Structures are given as structure tokens and as C-alpha cells.
């Protein structure tokens, strides 16, 4: 039987509908389609890395997003958002000083207690780097607990790379290997790092997959082939963690929008092991 990851159920939250207002105190335009909102909630929000919150724009709507900041930061929260539709387009028009609402946190988180003493692989691309940045910053905050962190990050092209401001700093952290790849380098864009889909970076991996965790997040096609390649490499199904960003509405098991076979992505996930969901239908859609 697959082991279920710990989650925050609606029963654990006093009132899952309660909205905590937050001020946008800064905005970083990461790429043409992705920006990071730096938020100051009116009261501290305690979450575990990997969980998500529902972010609302008054009069517009709300959507699920994973904080991209460390879970050790409770008085501020970063949320990295890609423009895809109505709500996210409106979020991309927001300005410093505007206010949004936050509900949650909801769902499962990365089981950091089982990562202790391990060599951790983080693999992601596009806006899937948002929860992975949160995981990475949480891990480096207590780096002595872990043996090493290898972070492979992908993007379509150099201009689509996010967190550019932080990369040089991340590469300097002790016990950290941070490597980037882009799918292609269009004419006129400069790039001196790896080229190819992010999984090509597995050629550089130097850890024993049998006893170490791997965490993956990205667009569905990247998740599918990333999971396949990591399993072929030798990672165990119960140590391969996937953040499943399914369509959601309520965020806590009431509306059934997020059903994946016998699971609800919102309350049983969003973080699942591959072992848990491998037999469910349409997991990569
Ligand atoms: C647990 C979780 C965490 C997420 N974290 C982030 C994050 O950190 N940053 C980020 O940019 N996005 C994240 N998403 C996706 C984000 O919630 C959606 O992109 C957003 O809600 C779309 O709203 P919209 O009104 O702008 O788009 P819509 O107009 O509703 O849809 C536009 C397009 O986006 C797709 N879409 C809509 N909802 C989702 C969804 N939940 N997941 C994937 N695609 C969707 C639609 O199929 C459609 O193609 C997360 C989703 C989940 C479930
Ligand atoms: S989002 Fe409503 S049940 Fe999962």
C-alpha cells in the first residue's frame, strides 16, 4: 500500500473560507509571462513547503498557487505566477500597494523529515519552479540537516528563465549544485549554460538514486518524461515526489473539481509520490 503524505485537511483549519488580506509590497517581473508577487499578509501565515494557498483578487476571482518562498518566512510570502487566463491576467496588472486575499494553506507538503541526511534532487521547469524554489530555500535554511542538494532547472529559452537575480547566489551555497538548461537559444538571445530539455541534465547527476529523494514539478509533459527518466535512472517510486497542479476550485475537498481517480489533488495532494498515483487515469493531463 502506498504511504499517504501528511496533509492539512479542512478540519485542521479553523475556517477554510477565511481570507487573510495581504499587501503587495514588491513585484519582480521574472520573464515575459511570469512575475513574483512579494506579499505582506496582515497576519503571519504558517505553511509547510509544497502546500498551496488560494489567492484572490477582490471582485475578480481566486486561484490555487504554491508559495515560492521558504516556509520559515511567515510574515512575508512570495508567490510566482504565470499569466494563463482571466485571474492570472488580472494578477499581472496588479501594482505595488494593491491588496489581495489569501486562504489556506491547504494540502500535502514535502516530507522533509525523510530527507534528513540525504542527497536531494530537485528537477523542474517553467512556472513549476515556484514550489521548488520554496523547497530549495527551506532546505538551505537548515542545510546541516541534509547531505547535498542538486537543483536542475529548465526553461524554454534564456528569456523565459526565472529567478535570474538569485541564481548566482544559489550556486555559491555550500552543498548545493545548481544547473540550468534551456530548450533552445533563439537568435539574439545570449546563453552560456546547458542546452536541451531539463532531463538532459541527469547526465551530470552523481548521487545514488536508490536511497535518495527526487522532487519534480513543471508542465505536464515535463513531469511525465521527468518521472520516467528518474525511474529509469533508479529512483524509487516511493521516493519520487510530484507536485500535481490539477484544476481546483474550493481547495479543500468539497467541489470535486480536482479528482484524480481515488484521490483529490487538493486534499490528498498536491504533493504525491509516484507510487501513490501511478495507476490513476490521466495523471499527466
Ligand atoms: C496546487 C496548485 C498550485 C499551483 N501553483 C501555481 C503557481 O505557483 N504559479 C502559477 O502560475 N500557477 C500555479 N498553479 C496554476 C494556477 O492555479 C492556474 O494557472 C490559475 O488558477 C489559472 O487561472 P486563470 O483564471 O488565470 O486561468 P483560466 O482562465 O481558468 O485558465 C487558463 C488556462 O490555464 C489552465 N488552468 C486553469 N487552472 C489551472 C490549474 N489549477 N492548474 C493548471 N492549469 C490550469 C486552463 O486549463 C487554461 O488552459 C497551481 C495550481 C494548483 C492546483
Ligand atoms: S478543489 Fe474542490 S474538491 Fe479539490
mmCIF file of C-alpha atoms and ligand atoms in Angstrom:
data_model
loop_
_atom_site.group_PDB
_atom_site.id
_atom_site.type_symbol
_atom_site.label_atom_id
_atom_site.label_comp_id
_atom_site.label_asym_id
_atom_site.label_seq_id
_atom_site.Cartn_x
_atom_site.Cartn_y
_atom_site.Cartn_z
ATOM 1 C CA UNK A 1 0.000 0.000 0.000
ATOM 2 C CA UNK A 2 1.459 3.429 -0.915
ATOM 3 C CA UNK A 3 2.190 5.646 2.049
ATOM 4 C CA UNK A 4 -0.039 8.760 2.161
ATOM 5 C CA UNK A 5 1.752 12.066 2.679
ATOM 6 C CA UNK A 6 0.686 14.314 5.552
ATOM 7 C CA UNK A 7 -1.899 16.903 4.566
ATOM 8 C CA UNK A 8 -3.746 19.778 6.168
ATOM 9 C CA UNK A 9 -7.399 18.839 5.992
ATOM 10 C CA UNK A 10 -10.238 21.390 6.322
ATOM 11 C CA UNK A 11 -10.788 20.069 9.830
ATOM 12 C CA UNK A 12 -7.274 21.241 10.746
ATOM 13 C CA UNK A 13 -8.126 24.776 9.611
ATOM 14 C CA UNK A 14 -10.432 26.757 11.851
ATOM 15 C CA UNK A 15 -12.297 28.227 8.878
ATOM 16 C CA UNK A 16 -11.056 27.275 5.367
ATOM 17 C CA UNK A 17 -13.111 30.127 3.842
ATOM 18 C CA UNK A 18 -11.389 32.773 5.945
ATOM 19 C CA UNK A 19 -9.434 35.212 3.780
ATOM 20 C CA UNK A 20 -6.323 36.907 5.147
ATOM 21 C CA UNK A 21 -5.694 40.212 3.337
ATOM 22 C CA UNK A 22 -2.157 40.851 2.118
ATOM 23 C CA UNK A 23 -0.383 43.828 0.582
ATOM 24 C CA UNK A 24 1.810 43.522 -2.493
ATOM 25 C CA UNK A 25 4.978 45.280 -1.347
ATOM 26 C CA UNK A 26 7.104 44.435 -4.403
ATOM 27 C CA UNK A 27 6.828 42.771 -7.806
ATOM 28 C CA UNK A 28 9.602 41.033 -9.750
ATOM 29 C CA UNK A 29 8.917 40.527 -13.467
ATOM 30 C CA UNK A 30 10.735 37.201 -13.859
ATOM 31 C CA UNK A 31 10.039 36.631 -17.579
ATOM 32 C CA UNK A 32 7.526 37.929 -20.144
ATOM 33 C CA UNK A 33 4.776 35.653 -18.714
ATOM 34 C CA UNK A 34 5.852 35.113 -15.108
ATOM 35 C CA UNK A 35 6.055 37.504 -12.182
ATOM 36 C CA UNK A 36 6.689 37.091 -8.466
ATOM 37 C CA UNK A 37 4.421 38.994 -6.085
ATOM 38 C CA UNK A 38 6.043 39.789 -2.763
ATOM 39 C CA UNK A 39 3.263 39.829 -0.199
ATOM 40 C CA UNK A 40 2.947 41.077 3.351
ATOM 41 C CA UNK A 41 -0.101 39.337 4.930
ATOM 42 C CA UNK A 42 -1.954 41.204 7.666
ATOM 43 C CA UNK A 43 -1.151 38.276 9.959
ATOM 44 C CA UNK A 44 1.573 35.602 9.731
ATOM 45 C CA UNK A 45 0.726 32.588 7.558
ATOM 46 C CA UNK A 46 2.292 29.305 8.618
ATOM 47 C CA UNK A 47 2.612 26.722 5.858
ATOM 48 C CA UNK A 48 4.792 23.725 5.005
ATOM 49 C CA UNK A 49 6.771 23.825 1.785
ATOM 50 C CA UNK A 50 4.796 22.172 -1.033
ATOM 51 C CA UNK A 51 1.380 23.246 0.272
ATOM 52 C CA UNK A 52 -0.729 25.764 -1.629
ATOM 53 C CA UNK A 53 -2.862 28.775 -0.859
ATOM 54 C CA UNK A 54 -5.873 30.243 -2.671
ATOM 55 C CA UNK A 55 -5.013 33.784 -3.793
ATOM 56 C CA UNK A 56 -7.946 36.070 -4.585
ATOM 57 C CA UNK A 57 -8.325 39.429 -6.272
ATOM 58 C CA UNK A 58 -11.393 41.196 -4.887
ATOM 59 C CA UNK A 59 -14.197 41.282 -7.458
ATOM 60 C CA UNK A 60 -12.262 39.079 -9.913
ATOM 61 C CA UNK A 61 -11.758 35.561 -8.558
ATOM 62 C CA UNK A 62 -9.210 33.287 -6.973
ATOM 63 C CA UNK A 63 -6.803 30.515 -7.898
ATOM 64 C CA UNK A 64 -4.503 27.990 -6.245
ATOM 65 C CA UNK A 65 -0.798 28.890 -6.084
ATOM 66 C CA UNK A 66 2.108 27.470 -4.116
ATOM 67 C CA UNK A 67 4.179 29.989 -2.178
ATOM 68 C CA UNK A 68 7.659 30.215 -3.726
ATOM 69 C CA UNK A 69 9.297 31.495 -0.544
ATOM 70 C CA UNK A 70 10.759 29.460 2.327
ATOM 71 C CA UNK A 71 8.294 28.138 4.870
ATOM 72 C CA UNK A 72 10.474 29.706 7.547
ATOM 73 C CA UNK A 73 9.193 33.095 6.353
ATOM 74 C CA UNK A 74 5.717 33.558 7.797
ATOM 75 C CA UNK A 75 5.384 37.357 7.814
ATOM 76 C CA UNK A 76 6.084 37.659 4.100
ATOM 77 C CA UNK A 77 5.255 35.359 1.223
ATOM 78 C CA UNK A 78 6.403 35.204 -2.389
ATOM 79 C CA UNK A 79 4.023 33.827 -4.992
ATOM 80 C CA UNK A 80 5.283 33.292 -8.551
ATOM 81 C CA UNK A 81 2.502 33.449 -11.106
ATOM 82 C CA UNK A 82 2.306 32.678 -14.806
ATOM 83 C CA UNK A 83 -0.179 34.547 -16.970
ATOM 84 C CA UNK A 84 -2.576 31.919 -18.402
ATOM 85 C CA UNK A 85 -6.139 33.220 -18.189
ATOM 86 C CA UNK A 86 -8.591 35.559 -16.543
ATOM 87 C CA UNK A 87 -7.429 35.588 -12.916
ATOM 88 C CA UNK A 88 -3.732 35.430 -13.676
ATOM 89 C CA UNK A 89 -4.026 38.179 -16.326
ATOM 90 C CA UNK A 90 -5.574 40.400 -13.678
ATOM 91 C CA UNK A 91 -2.837 39.475 -11.210
ATOM 92 C CA UNK A 92 -0.315 40.550 -13.847
ATOM 93 C CA UNK A 93 -1.900 44.006 -13.889
ATOM 94 C CA UNK A 94 -1.588 44.418 -10.104
ATOM 95 C CA UNK A 95 0.700 47.140 -8.756
ATOM 96 C CA UNK A 96 2.788 47.558 -5.640
ATOM 97 C CA UNK A 97 0.491 48.622 -2.796
ATOM 98 C CA UNK A 98 -2.528 46.674 -4.130
ATOM 99 C CA UNK A 99 -4.168 44.182 -1.808
ATOM 100 C CA UNK A 100 -5.039 40.523 -2.436
ATOM 101 C CA UNK A 101 -6.610 37.811 -0.269
ATOM 102 C CA UNK A 102 -5.053 34.544 0.876
ATOM 103 C CA UNK A 103 -6.833 31.382 2.103
ATOM 104 C CA UNK A 104 -5.157 28.278 3.426
ATOM 105 C CA UNK A 105 -2.625 26.727 3.473
ATOM 106 C CA UNK A 106 -4.039 23.531 2.023
ATOM 107 C CA UNK A 107 -2.875 20.068 1.067
ATOM 108 C CA UNK A 108 0.187 17.909 1.471
ATOM 109 C CA UNK A 109 3.790 19.026 1.773
ATOM 110 C CA UNK A 110 7.239 17.665 1.046
ATOM 111 C CA UNK A 111 8.172 15.222 3.836
ATOM 112 C CA UNK A 112 11.369 16.972 4.936
ATOM 113 C CA UNK A 113 11.871 14.685 7.942
ATOM 114 C CA UNK A 114 12.539 11.807 5.494
ATOM 115 C CA UNK A 115 15.025 13.971 3.534
ATOM 116 C CA UNK A 116 17.375 14.259 6.509
ATOM 117 C CA UNK A 117 20.954 13.169 5.721
ATOM 118 C CA UNK A 118 20.020 12.576 2.070
ATOM 119 C CA UNK A 119 21.272 13.792 -1.298
ATOM 120 C CA UNK A 120 18.181 15.555 -2.623
ATOM 121 C CA UNK A 121 17.468 16.007 -6.331
ATOM 122 C CA UNK A 122 15.137 18.825 -7.390
ATOM 123 C CA UNK A 123 14.081 18.854 -11.053
ATOM 124 C CA UNK A 124 11.727 21.371 -12.582
ATOM 125 C CA UNK A 125 10.872 23.754 -15.325
ATOM 126 C CA UNK A 126 8.801 26.794 -16.219
ATOM 127 C CA UNK A 127 6.483 28.005 -13.502
ATOM 128 C CA UNK A 128 6.868 24.585 -11.832
ATOM 129 C CA UNK A 129 9.987 26.115 -10.315
ATOM 130 C CA UNK A 130 7.738 28.063 -7.898
ATOM 131 C CA UNK A 131 7.168 25.283 -5.307
ATOM 132 C CA UNK A 132 10.711 24.066 -5.946
ATOM 133 C CA UNK A 133 12.151 27.473 -5.045
ATOM 134 C CA UNK A 134 10.180 27.265 -1.795
ATOM 135 C CA UNK A 135 11.560 23.782 -1.145
ATOM 136 C CA UNK A 136 15.112 24.843 -2.029
ATOM 137 C CA UNK A 137 15.070 27.945 0.198
ATOM 138 C CA UNK A 138 13.552 25.902 3.043
ATOM 139 C CA UNK A 139 16.253 23.224 2.706
ATOM 140 C CA UNK A 140 19.176 25.661 2.550
ATOM 141 C CA UNK A 141 17.859 27.401 5.668
ATOM 142 C CA UNK A 142 18.763 24.231 7.590
ATOM 143 C CA UNK A 143 21.426 22.872 5.257
ATOM 144 C CA UNK A 144 23.211 20.973 8.049
ATOM 145 C CA UNK A 145 20.284 18.531 8.158
ATOM 146 C CA UNK A 146 20.913 17.393 4.571
ATOM 147 C CA UNK A 147 23.882 15.897 2.749
ATOM 148 C CA UNK A 148 23.551 17.707 -0.558
ATOM 149 C CA UNK A 149 21.045 19.395 -2.877
ATOM 150 C CA UNK A 150 21.179 19.115 -6.662
ATOM 151 C CA UNK A 151 18.786 21.532 -8.373
ATOM 152 C CA UNK A 152 18.274 21.162 -12.134
ATOM 153 C CA UNK A 153 16.126 23.968 -13.573
ATOM 154 C CA UNK A 154 14.776 24.285 -17.094
ATOM 155 C CA UNK A 155 13.141 26.919 -19.280
ATOM 156 C CA UNK A 156 12.115 27.199 -22.922
ATOM 157 C CA UNK A 157 14.665 29.868 -23.791
ATOM 158 C CA UNK A 158 17.018 32.245 -21.935
ATOM 159 C CA UNK A 159 14.361 34.977 -21.775
ATOM 160 C CA UNK A 160 11.961 32.512 -20.104
ATOM 161 C CA UNK A 161 14.355 31.732 -17.234
ATOM 162 C CA UNK A 162 13.016 32.832 -13.855
ATOM 163 C CA UNK A 163 14.722 33.763 -10.568
ATOM 164 C CA UNK A 164 17.636 35.199 -12.608
ATOM 165 C CA UNK A 165 18.523 37.601 -9.799
ATOM 166 C CA UNK A 166 19.112 34.746 -7.345
ATOM 167 C CA UNK A 167 20.908 32.161 -9.448
ATOM 168 C CA UNK A 168 24.489 33.353 -8.883
ATOM 169 C CA UNK A 169 23.889 33.384 -5.132
ATOM 170 C CA UNK A 170 22.315 29.905 -5.152
ATOM 171 C CA UNK A 171 25.324 28.478 -6.993
ATOM 172 C CA UNK A 172 27.578 29.635 -4.158
ATOM 173 C CA UNK A 173 25.661 27.890 -1.344
ATOM 174 C CA UNK A 174 27.574 25.050 0.352
ATOM 175 C CA UNK A 175 26.416 21.500 -0.526
ATOM 176 C CA UNK A 176 24.413 22.866 -3.480
ATOM 177 C CA UNK A 177 24.782 22.075 -7.175
ATOM 178 C CA UNK A 178 22.557 24.330 -9.268
ATOM 179 C CA UNK A 179 22.487 23.827 -13.038
ATOM 180 C CA UNK A 180 20.201 25.313 -15.689
ATOM 181 C CA UNK A 181 19.258 24.256 -19.212
ATOM 182 C CA UNK A 182 17.131 25.897 -21.864
ATOM 183 C CA UNK A 183 15.357 24.014 -24.643
ATOM 184 C CA UNK A 184 16.685 26.359 -27.313
ATOM 185 C CA UNK A 185 18.595 29.590 -27.782
ATOM 186 C CA UNK A 186 16.795 31.743 -30.369
ATOM 187 C CA UNK A 187 18.874 34.170 -32.440
ATOM 188 C CA UNK A 188 19.673 37.312 -30.494
ATOM 189 C CA UNK A 189 19.500 35.704 -27.026
ATOM 190 C CA UNK A 190 22.681 35.030 -25.075
ATOM 191 C CA UNK A 191 23.281 31.807 -23.110
ATOM 192 C CA UNK A 192 26.427 30.156 -21.727
ATOM 193 C CA UNK A 193 24.856 27.256 -19.820
ATOM 194 C CA UNK A 194 23.362 23.901 -20.917
ATOM 195 C CA UNK A 195 21.004 23.492 -23.868
ATOM 196 C CA UNK A 196 18.362 20.746 -24.082
ATOM 197 C CA UNK A 197 15.256 19.659 -22.191
ATOM 198 C CA UNK A 198 15.887 19.774 -18.459
ATOM 199 C CA UNK A 199 16.196 15.981 -18.162
ATOM 200 C CA UNK A 200 19.434 16.107 -20.213
ATOM 201 C CA UNK A 201 20.994 17.392 -17.001
ATOM 202 C CA UNK A 202 20.561 13.937 -15.443
ATOM 203 C CA UNK A 203 23.825 13.109 -17.278
ATOM 204 C CA UNK A 204 25.547 15.283 -14.682
ATOM 205 C CA UNK A 205 23.912 13.573 -11.689
ATOM 206 C CA UNK A 206 26.291 11.986 -9.253
ATOM 207 C CA UNK A 207 24.137 10.546 -6.466
ATOM 208 C CA UNK A 208 22.931 7.035 -5.653
ATOM 209 C CA UNK A 209 19.263 7.069 -6.736
ATOM 210 C CA UNK A 210 18.286 4.016 -4.705
ATOM 211 C CA UNK A 211 18.363 5.745 -1.345
ATOM 212 C CA UNK A 212 17.682 9.407 -2.126
ATOM 213 C CA UNK A 213 14.567 11.519 -2.823
ATOM 214 C CA UNK A 214 13.777 13.296 -6.080
ATOM 215 C CA UNK A 215 11.220 16.089 -6.361
ATOM 216 C CA UNK A 216 9.694 17.119 -9.705
ATOM 217 C CA UNK A 217 7.427 19.967 -10.773
ATOM 218 C CA UNK A 218 6.756 21.509 -14.150
ATOM 219 C CA UNK A 219 4.421 21.447 -17.123
ATOM 220 C CA UNK A 220 2.601 18.081 -17.525
ATOM 221 C CA UNK A 221 4.839 16.876 -20.362
ATOM 222 C CA UNK A 222 7.962 17.643 -18.332
ATOM 223 C CA UNK A 223 6.516 15.847 -15.287
ATOM 224 C CA UNK A 224 5.690 12.782 -17.380
ATOM 225 C CA UNK A 225 9.098 12.422 -19.024
ATOM 226 C CA UNK A 226 10.947 13.628 -15.937
ATOM 227 C CA UNK A 227 9.303 10.916 -13.828
ATOM 228 C CA UNK A 228 10.016 8.286 -16.483
ATOM 229 C CA UNK A 229 13.692 9.254 -16.735
ATOM 230 C CA UNK A 230 14.169 9.371 -12.957
ATOM 231 C CA UNK A 231 12.644 5.910 -12.552
ATOM 232 C CA UNK A 232 14.914 4.609 -15.339
ATOM 233 C CA UNK A 233 17.846 6.230 -13.570
ATOM 234 C CA UNK A 234 16.985 4.162 -10.486
ATOM 235 C CA UNK A 235 14.978 6.458 -8.184
ATOM 236 C CA UNK A 236 12.359 4.578 -6.172
ATOM 237 C CA UNK A 237 8.652 5.120 -6.849
ATOM 238 C CA UNK A 238 8.028 5.921 -3.187
ATOM 239 C CA UNK A 239 10.855 8.481 -3.106
ATOM 240 C CA UNK A 240 9.808 10.325 -6.261
ATOM 241 C CA UNK A 241 7.644 13.330 -5.293
ATOM 242 C CA UNK A 242 5.405 15.060 -7.825
ATOM 243 C CA UNK A 243 3.509 18.341 -7.312
ATOM 244 C CA UNK A 244 0.259 17.861 -9.220
ATOM 245 C CA UNK A 245 -1.290 21.156 -10.315
ATOM 246 C CA UNK A 246 -4.778 19.972 -11.268
ATOM 247 C CA UNK A 247 -7.750 22.280 -11.865
ATOM 248 C CA UNK A 248 -9.101 23.310 -8.479
ATOM 249 C CA UNK A 249 -11.918 25.373 -7.115
ATOM 250 C CA UNK A 250 -12.622 25.090 -3.391
ATOM 251 C CA UNK A 251 -9.170 23.823 -2.372
ATOM 252 C CA UNK A 252 -10.335 21.520 0.403
ATOM 253 C CA UNK A 253 -12.337 18.547 -0.849
ATOM 254 C CA UNK A 254 -15.840 19.959 -1.368
ATOM 255 C CA UNK A 255 -16.309 20.599 -5.108
ATOM 256 C CA UNK A 256 -14.655 17.516 -6.762
ATOM 257 C CA UNK A 257 -13.054 19.672 -9.492
ATOM 258 C CA UNK A 258 -9.655 18.137 -8.783
ATOM 259 C CA UNK A 259 -10.478 14.434 -8.591
ATOM 260 C CA UNK A 260 -7.691 12.115 -9.836
ATOM 261 C CA UNK A 261 -9.020 8.575 -9.625
ATOM 262 C CA UNK A 262 -9.414 7.829 -5.930
ATOM 263 C CA UNK A 263 -7.597 10.995 -4.869
ATOM 264 C CA UNK A 264 -8.479 14.659 -4.543
ATOM 265 C CA UNK A 265 -5.481 16.685 -5.747
ATOM 266 C CA UNK A 266 -6.368 19.427 -3.256
ATOM 267 C CA UNK A 267 -6.646 17.471 -0.036
ATOM 268 C CA UNK A 268 -4.611 14.305 -0.735
ATOM 269 C CA UNK A 269 -2.031 16.292 -2.754
ATOM 270 C CA UNK A 270 -0.793 18.450 -4.361
ATOM 271 C CA UNK A 271 2.393 16.569 -3.402
ATOM 272 C CA UNK A 272 2.113 12.834 -4.178
ATOM 273 C CA UNK A 273 4.653 10.071 -4.545
ATOM 274 C CA UNK A 274 4.739 8.452 -7.954
ATOM 275 C CA UNK A 275 3.872 5.180 -6.218
ATOM 276 C CA UNK A 276 0.601 6.676 -4.946
ATOM 277 C CA UNK A 277 -0.752 7.904 -8.290
ATOM 278 C CA UNK A 278 0.921 5.785 -10.964
ATOM 279 C CA UNK A 279 -2.230 3.709 -11.597
ATOM 280 C CA UNK A 280 -4.689 6.626 -11.640
ATOM 281 C CA UNK A 281 -6.049 7.713 -15.034
ATOM 282 C CA UNK A 282 -4.929 10.855 -16.883
ATOM 283 C CA UNK A 283 -2.485 11.994 -14.227
ATOM 284 C CA UNK A 284 -0.412 13.975 -16.731
ATOM 285 C CA UNK A 285 -3.325 15.965 -18.204
HETATM 286 C C1 LIG B 1 -1.887 23.204 -6.180
HETATM 287 C C2 LIG B 1 -1.652 24.168 -7.297
HETATM 288 C C3 LIG B 1 -0.591 25.042 -7.250
HETATM 289 C C4 LIG B 1 -0.371 25.952 -8.278
HETATM 290 N N1 LIG B 1 0.682 26.796 -8.179
HETATM 291 C C5 LIG B 1 0.896 27.691 -9.154
HETATM 292 C C6 LIG B 1 1.962 28.623 -9.034
HETATM 293 O O1 LIG B 1 2.714 28.643 -8.037
HETATM 294 N N2 LIG B 1 2.115 29.516 -10.043
HETATM 295 C C7 LIG B 1 1.288 29.528 -11.156
HETATM 296 O O2 LIG B 1 1.478 30.354 -12.039
HETATM 297 N N3 LIG B 1 0.283 28.656 -11.281
HETATM 298 C C8 LIG B 1 0.053 27.755 -10.305
HETATM 299 N N4 LIG B 1 -0.999 26.891 -10.428
HETATM 300 C C9 LIG B 1 -1.881 27.000 -11.612
HETATM 301 C C10 LIG B 1 -2.837 28.165 -11.408
HETATM 302 O O3 LIG B 1 -3.704 27.882 -10.341
HETATM 303 C C11 LIG B 1 -3.664 28.412 -12.665
HETATM 304 O O4 LIG B 1 -2.817 28.740 -13.737
HETATM 305 C C12 LIG B 1 -4.641 29.567 -12.461
HETATM 306 O O5 LIG B 1 -5.576 29.232 -11.467
HETATM 307 C C13 LIG B 1 -5.348 29.836 -13.781
HETATM 308 O O6 LIG B 1 -6.351 30.796 -13.533
HETATM 309 P P1 LIG B 1 -6.840 31.787 -14.679
HETATM 310 O O7 LIG B 1 -8.194 32.288 -14.311
HETATM 311 O O8 LIG B 1 -5.800 32.802 -14.952
HETATM 312 O O9 LIG B 1 -6.914 30.840 -15.936
HETATM 313 P P2 LIG B 1 -8.213 30.191 -16.595
HETATM 314 O O10 LIG B 1 -8.834 31.220 -17.466
HETATM 315 O O11 LIG B 1 -9.051 29.498 -15.574
HETATM 316 O O12 LIG B 1 -7.481 29.078 -17.464
HETATM 317 C C14 LIG B 1 -6.462 29.408 -18.396
HETATM 318 C C15 LIG B 1 -5.638 28.180 -18.707
HETATM 319 O O13 LIG B 1 -4.964 27.723 -17.512
HETATM 320 C C16 LIG B 1 -5.314 26.374 -17.264
HETATM 321 N N5 LIG B 1 -5.515 26.194 -15.811
HETATM 322 C C17 LIG B 1 -6.539 26.704 -15.083
HETATM 323 N N6 LIG B 1 -6.445 26.312 -13.808
HETATM 324 C C18 LIG B 1 -5.338 25.530 -13.740
HETATM 325 C C19 LIG B 1 -4.713 24.818 -12.705
HETATM 326 N N7 LIG B 1 -5.202 24.792 -11.467
HETATM 327 N N8 LIG B 1 -3.575 24.142 -12.993
HETATM 328 C C20 LIG B 1 -3.063 24.144 -14.241
HETATM 329 N N9 LIG B 1 -3.619 24.806 -15.260
HETATM 330 C C21 LIG B 1 -4.736 25.468 -15.015
HETATM 331 C C22 LIG B 1 -6.619 26.144 -18.008
HETATM 332 O O14 LIG B 1 -6.760 24.774 -18.338
HETATM 333 C C23 LIG B 1 -6.461 27.008 -19.211
HETATM 334 O O15 LIG B 1 -5.717 26.357 -20.207
HETATM 335 C C24 LIG B 1 -1.224 25.974 -9.414
HETATM 336 C C25 LIG B 1 -2.305 25.087 -9.482
HETATM 337 C C26 LIG B 1 -2.515 24.207 -8.433
HETATM 338 C C27 LIG B 1 -3.675 23.276 -8.495
HETATM 339 S S1 LIG B 2 -10.612 21.671 -5.355
HETATM 340 FE FE1 LIG B 2 -12.595 21.277 -4.626
HETATM 341 S S2 LIG B 2 -12.510 19.174 -4.185
HETATM 342 FE FE2 LIG B 2 -10.481 19.619 -4.726
#
